[in-house]
Amino acid sequence: MKTMRSAQLFQGPFFEHIHQQEPLRSAEYFCHGSLSMLFQCDGRLYRLTRDGSSHNFLVEASASGNSHVTRIIRDYGPVAPSDEETGEYYYWLAEVEWLHDLDPQDAVTQRLHTLLSALTDDESLIFSSELPALAERCIEMTGLHPEFATLLDTLAMAARFGHRAEADGDIKLDNIMRRPATGELVLSDPLSGTRFRANDAQRAYLDALRNALITAT
């Protein structure tokens, strides 16, 4: 992720509204990726993203106790409509655990890189229609790579979730991190899909927020 101090990945009235509310009002920018921004405050880390598919997969897998995904400490859900798209496109917010980047010189990282290259044929973007086949390959490889078996199981889960959500897979080394306390490998952003359906209560809130901000402007 990029760590420029003045970086502003998101712009628009809905982002400004989120930024003026807690917990982000008291937080400072930390870094950003292609669809997500990280903010920090008093040792806590917050992830604001337009990638509804990855957000909701991580929330579901973390709640089930899966140790190979970013731990979601608090899920704020969809906090505002997207500034870039209309319809079922939102900003999603969560407090997440702190993780470490992989060391590219580490032997485990290098073996994992080789495995991911074989798994994806060096194509990190896996279209939604291809995700069921990816899930099958992940399961097939667990026996061949016991070191990464549980991580592959979690990748298969992500692929199945992404297919149901009509999202694409984003399977690359940059989207895997390490939990410093245990050394576990952790999926941080395995999917790419900005469209994700909120539930009825969430949509009612988001529609009201949209109308209020549009009226105010």
PDB file of N, CA and C in Angstrom, residues 11 24 35 61 78 98 106 113 121 127 131 134 141 146 155 162-163 177 179 182 189-190 195 207 211 213-215:
ATOM      1  N   GLN A  11     -12.720  11.041  -3.013  1.00  0.00           N
ATOM      2  CA  GLN A  11     -13.156  12.434  -3.012  1.00  0.00           C
ATOM      3  C   GLN A  11     -14.649  12.481  -3.249  1.00  0.00           C
ATOM      4  N   LEU A  24     -13.363   8.135  12.056  1.00  0.00           N
ATOM      5  CA  LEU A  24     -12.346   8.705  11.181  1.00  0.00           C
ATOM      6  C   LEU A  24     -12.059  10.165  11.479  1.00  0.00           C
ATOM      7  N   LEU A  35      -8.410   0.448  -3.820  1.00  0.00           N
ATOM      8  CA  LEU A  35      -9.809   0.667  -3.476  1.00  0.00           C
ATOM      9  C   LEU A  35     -10.025   0.908  -1.987  1.00  0.00           C
ATOM     10  N   ALA A  61     -15.638 -14.410   7.227  1.00  0.00           N
ATOM     11  CA  ALA A  61     -14.615 -15.392   7.587  1.00  0.00           C
ATOM     12  C   ALA A  61     -14.021 -15.108   8.963  1.00  0.00           C
ATOM     13  N   PRO A  78     -21.750  -0.769   5.659  1.00  0.00           N
ATOM     14  CA  PRO A  78     -21.739   0.298   4.653  1.00  0.00           C
ATOM     15  C   PRO A  78     -22.070   1.627   5.333  1.00  0.00           C
ATOM     16  N   TRP A  98      -3.642  -4.971  13.088  1.00  0.00           N
ATOM     17  CA  TRP A  98      -2.388  -4.590  12.444  1.00  0.00           C
ATOM     18  C   TRP A  98      -1.686  -5.849  11.938  1.00  0.00           C
ATOM     19  N   ASP A 106      12.312 -13.716   2.347  1.00  0.00           N
ATOM     20  CA  ASP A 106      12.056 -14.868   3.194  1.00  0.00           C
ATOM     21  C   ASP A 106      11.761 -16.106   2.349  1.00  0.00           C
ATOM     22  N   HIS A 113       5.092 -17.445  -3.278  1.00  0.00           N
ATOM     23  CA  HIS A 113       5.041 -16.773  -4.585  1.00  0.00           C
ATOM     24  C   HIS A 113       5.019 -17.798  -5.708  1.00  0.00           C
ATOM     25  N   ASP A 121      -1.579 -19.192 -12.927  1.00  0.00           N
ATOM     26  CA  ASP A 121      -0.895 -19.051 -14.221  1.00  0.00           C
ATOM     27  C   ASP A 121      -0.373 -17.630 -14.416  1.00  0.00           C
ATOM     28  N   PHE A 127     -11.353 -13.745 -13.197  1.00  0.00           N
ATOM     29  CA  PHE A 127     -12.734 -13.318 -13.410  1.00  0.00           C
ATOM     30  C   PHE A 127     -13.703 -14.191 -12.624  1.00  0.00           C
ATOM     31  N   LEU A 131     -13.804 -18.404 -10.935  1.00  0.00           N
ATOM     32  CA  LEU A 131     -13.510 -18.633  -9.516  1.00  0.00           C
ATOM     33  C   LEU A 131     -13.870 -20.039  -9.024  1.00  0.00           C
ATOM     34  N   LEU A 134     -10.944 -22.068  -9.781  1.00  0.00           N
ATOM     35  CA  LEU A 134      -9.846 -21.705  -8.886  1.00  0.00           C
ATOM     36  C   LEU A 134     -10.015 -22.374  -7.528  1.00  0.00           C
ATOM     37  N   MET A 141      -4.494 -28.597  -4.472  1.00  0.00           N
ATOM     38  CA  MET A 141      -3.108 -28.294  -4.109  1.00  0.00           C
ATOM     39  C   MET A 141      -2.815 -28.439  -2.622  1.00  0.00           C
ATOM     40  N   PRO A 146       1.377 -29.027   1.899  1.00  0.00           N
ATOM     41  CA  PRO A 146       0.823 -29.039   3.266  1.00  0.00           C
ATOM     42  C   PRO A 146       1.185 -27.804   4.070  1.00  0.00           C
ATOM     43  N   LEU A 155      -8.369 -19.594   0.630  1.00  0.00           N
ATOM     44  CA  LEU A 155      -8.449 -19.047  -0.727  1.00  0.00           C
ATOM     45  C   LEU A 155      -9.630 -19.655  -1.491  1.00  0.00           C
ATOM     46  N   GLY A 162     -16.590 -15.024  -3.729  1.00  0.00           N
ATOM     47  CA  GLY A 162     -16.499 -14.065  -4.821  1.00  0.00           C
ATOM     48  C   GLY A 162     -17.398 -14.429  -5.987  1.00  0.00           C
ATOM     49  N   HIS A 163     -17.477 -15.718  -6.286  1.00  0.00           N
ATOM     50  CA  HIS A 163     -18.344 -16.153  -7.388  1.00  0.00           C
ATOM     51  C   HIS A 163     -19.807 -15.846  -7.073  1.00  0.00           C
ATOM     52  N   MET A 177      -0.641 -11.067   3.954  1.00  0.00           N
ATOM     53  CA  MET A 177       0.227 -10.455   4.955  1.00  0.00           C
ATOM     54  C   MET A 177       0.511 -11.469   6.060  1.00  0.00           C
ATOM     55  N   ARG A 179       0.613 -12.194  10.310  1.00  0.00           N
ATOM     56  CA  ARG A 179       0.202 -11.779  11.644  1.00  0.00           C
ATOM     57  C   ARG A 179       1.430 -11.829  12.552  1.00  0.00           C
ATOM     58  N   THR A 182       1.742 -14.413  15.667  1.00  0.00           N
ATOM     59  CA  THR A 182       1.746 -15.866  15.452  1.00  0.00           C
ATOM     60  C   THR A 182       2.533 -16.309  14.226  1.00  0.00           C
ATOM     61  N   ASP A 189      -6.970  -8.969   1.185  1.00  0.00           N
ATOM     62  CA  ASP A 189      -7.813  -8.328   0.166  1.00  0.00           C
ATOM     63  C   ASP A 189      -7.935  -9.251  -1.050  1.00  0.00           C
ATOM     64  N   PRO A 190      -8.546 -10.424  -0.896  1.00  0.00           N
ATOM     65  CA  PRO A 190      -8.471 -11.446  -1.948  1.00  0.00           C
ATOM     66  C   PRO A 190      -9.440 -11.269  -3.115  1.00  0.00           C
ATOM     67  N   ARG A 195     -19.470  -3.660  -6.221  1.00  0.00           N
ATOM     68  CA  ARG A 195     -20.917  -3.787  -6.055  1.00  0.00           C
ATOM     69  C   ARG A 195     -21.213  -4.904  -5.052  1.00  0.00           C
ATOM     70  N   ASP A 207     -30.055   5.280   1.833  1.00  0.00           N
ATOM     71  CA  ASP A 207     -30.925   6.099   0.979  1.00  0.00           C
ATOM     72  C   ASP A 207     -31.258   7.414   1.667  1.00  0.00           C
ATOM     73  N   ASN A 211     -30.196  11.142   0.305  1.00  0.00           N
ATOM     74  CA  ASN A 211     -31.158  12.215   0.096  1.00  0.00           C
ATOM     75  C   ASN A 211     -30.827  13.446   0.930  1.00  0.00           C
ATOM     76  N   LEU A 213     -27.834  14.454   2.037  1.00  0.00           N
ATOM     77  CA  LEU A 213     -26.648  15.158   1.539  1.00  0.00           C
ATOM     78  C   LEU A 213     -26.914  15.837   0.210  1.00  0.00           C
ATOM     79  N   ILE A 214     -27.736  15.190  -0.627  1.00  0.00           N
ATOM     80  CA  ILE A 214     -28.086  15.824  -1.906  1.00  0.00           C
ATOM     81  C   ILE A 214     -28.913  17.085  -1.654  1.00  0.00           C
ATOM     82  N   THR A 215     -29.846  17.008  -0.722  1.00  0.00           N
ATOM     83  CA  THR A 215     -30.671  18.172  -0.386  1.00  0.00           C
ATOM     84  C   THR A 215     -29.825  19.302   0.174  1.00  0.00           C
TER      85      THR A 215
END
